[in-house]
Amino acid sequence: MKPTNILFAGFLFIVAGAYGQDVHYNYDRGTNFASYKTYQWVDLPGRVPDQLIDRDIERSIDEQLAQKGLTKVEKDADLYVGYQAVIDMEKGINLSAWATRGGPGEWGGWDSGTVTGQTSTIPVGMLLVDLFDPAKKQLIWRGDASKTLDLKKDPDKNYKNLQKAMTKLFKNYPPQAGK
């Protein structure tokens, strides 16, 4: 498997737990979200190329939108839904420090210390979910979840974690006016 495919295959790990991932949302404050009843999927650049993971992401979002009272249709929807996946490589630093205890009678009790460091490259993934109003031709809601990736997790656990992340992401959809 190519390294890029491995990273995308590991994309689900951005949601390695409902606790700890960074989740944000924003919306058009002039939008009447109660008027939306149907949605359909649209392809956006940046979708996960792995078909199994792509379906898991869509399924998880479908579940959340259904719980919010929206019905999935194939055409003429009130809302268009799309997602994008972004994986970035960040530098991490791990520092260790220790000190040696001084001999008897030495003032302060500590003699010397050592600090060592190690750098690493950490994959960080972000999932962006966009809701568009086709009549207005504009974005009305965007949510994102980001998390460091762990490429060694069980796929069943990853799907459960994806569901938890989507629950957390869609907690504030539809947005409540005045909040």
Tab-separated table of N, CA, C and O in Angstrom, residues 7 88-96 116-124 148-149 152:
chain	number	residue	atom	x	y	z
A	7	LEU	N	-1.996	6.687	4.984
A	7	LEU	CA	-2.462	7.837	5.756
A	7	LEU	C	-3.960	8.024	5.619
A	7	LEU	O	-4.656	8.272	6.594
A	88	ASP	N	-2.320	16.356	7.804
A	88	ASP	CA	-1.141	17.202	7.869
A	88	ASP	C	-0.107	16.519	8.752
A	88	ASP	O	-0.457	15.827	9.702
A	89	MET	N	1.132	16.703	8.440
A	89	MET	CA	2.214	16.148	9.259
A	89	MET	C	2.783	17.270	10.116
A	89	MET	O	3.210	18.289	9.589
A	90	GLU	N	2.739	17.091	11.437
A	90	GLU	CA	3.259	18.088	12.357
A	90	GLU	C	4.462	17.532	13.098
A	90	GLU	O	4.577	16.331	13.302
A	91	LYS	N	5.337	18.421	13.492
A	91	LYS	CA	6.505	18.024	14.272
A	91	LYS	C	6.123	17.984	15.741
A	91	LYS	O	5.473	18.887	16.248
A	92	GLY	N	6.553	16.925	16.409
A	92	GLY	CA	6.342	16.798	17.844
A	92	GLY	C	7.677	16.691	18.534
A	92	GLY	O	8.661	16.234	17.963
A	93	ILE	N	7.728	17.141	19.769
A	93	ILE	CA	8.965	17.071	20.549
A	93	ILE	C	8.650	16.384	21.863
A	93	ILE	O	7.636	16.660	22.482
A	94	ASN	N	9.488	15.461	22.260
A	94	ASN	CA	9.331	14.763	23.517
A	94	ASN	C	10.606	15.007	24.322
A	94	ASN	O	11.676	14.562	23.941
A	95	LEU	N	10.473	15.735	25.423
A	95	LEU	CA	11.631	16.062	26.250
A	95	LEU	C	11.609	15.231	27.526
A	95	LEU	O	10.567	15.029	28.123
A	96	SER	N	12.780	14.787	27.932
A	96	SER	CA	12.943	14.072	29.195
A	96	SER	C	14.019	14.789	29.987
A	96	SER	O	15.034	15.214	29.444
A	116	THR	N	17.147	15.566	27.614
A	116	THR	CA	17.299	15.001	26.275
A	116	THR	C	16.000	15.227	25.523
A	116	THR	O	14.935	15.345	26.119
A	117	GLY	N	16.091	15.268	24.231
A	117	GLY	CA	14.910	15.494	23.418
A	117	GLY	C	14.893	14.607	22.198
A	117	GLY	O	15.924	14.121	21.746
A	118	GLN	N	13.697	14.377	21.717
A	118	GLN	CA	13.510	13.561	20.524
A	118	GLN	C	12.390	14.201	19.715
A	118	GLN	O	11.352	14.572	20.263
A	119	THR	N	12.595	14.351	18.420
A	119	THR	CA	11.538	14.894	17.570
A	119	THR	C	10.895	13.753	16.796
A	119	THR	O	11.509	12.714	16.559
A	120	SER	N	9.655	13.969	16.425
A	120	SER	CA	8.943	12.978	15.628
A	120	SER	C	7.960	13.707	14.725
A	120	SER	O	7.639	14.869	14.951
A	121	THR	N	7.496	13.015	13.719
A	121	THR	CA	6.475	13.551	12.837
A	121	THR	C	5.166	12.876	13.205
A	121	THR	O	5.078	11.650	13.264
A	122	ILE	N	4.147	13.688	13.482
A	122	ILE	CA	2.861	13.186	13.953
A	122	ILE	C	1.803	13.507	12.902
A	122	ILE	O	1.605	14.676	12.563
A	123	PRO	N	1.112	12.481	12.395
A	123	PRO	CA	0.023	12.780	11.471
A	123	PRO	C	-1.192	13.317	12.225
A	123	PRO	O	-1.607	12.760	13.229
A	124	VAL	N	-1.737	14.440	11.746
A	124	VAL	CA	-2.930	15.036	12.331
A	124	VAL	C	-3.962	15.125	11.228
A	124	VAL	O	-3.690	15.627	10.141
A	148	THR	N	-4.972	13.703	16.348
A	148	THR	CA	-3.786	12.990	15.887
A	148	THR	C	-4.199	11.586	15.471
A	148	THR	O	-5.166	11.032	15.983
A	149	LEU	N	-3.465	11.016	14.546
A	149	LEU	CA	-3.821	9.722	13.973
A	149	LEU	C	-3.065	8.590	14.648
A	149	LEU	O	-1.915	8.751	15.042
A	152	LYS	N	-2.789	2.080	14.099
A	152	LYS	CA	-2.767	0.691	14.555
A	152	LYS	C	-4.040	0.271	15.278
A	152	LYS	O	-4.058	-0.756	15.941
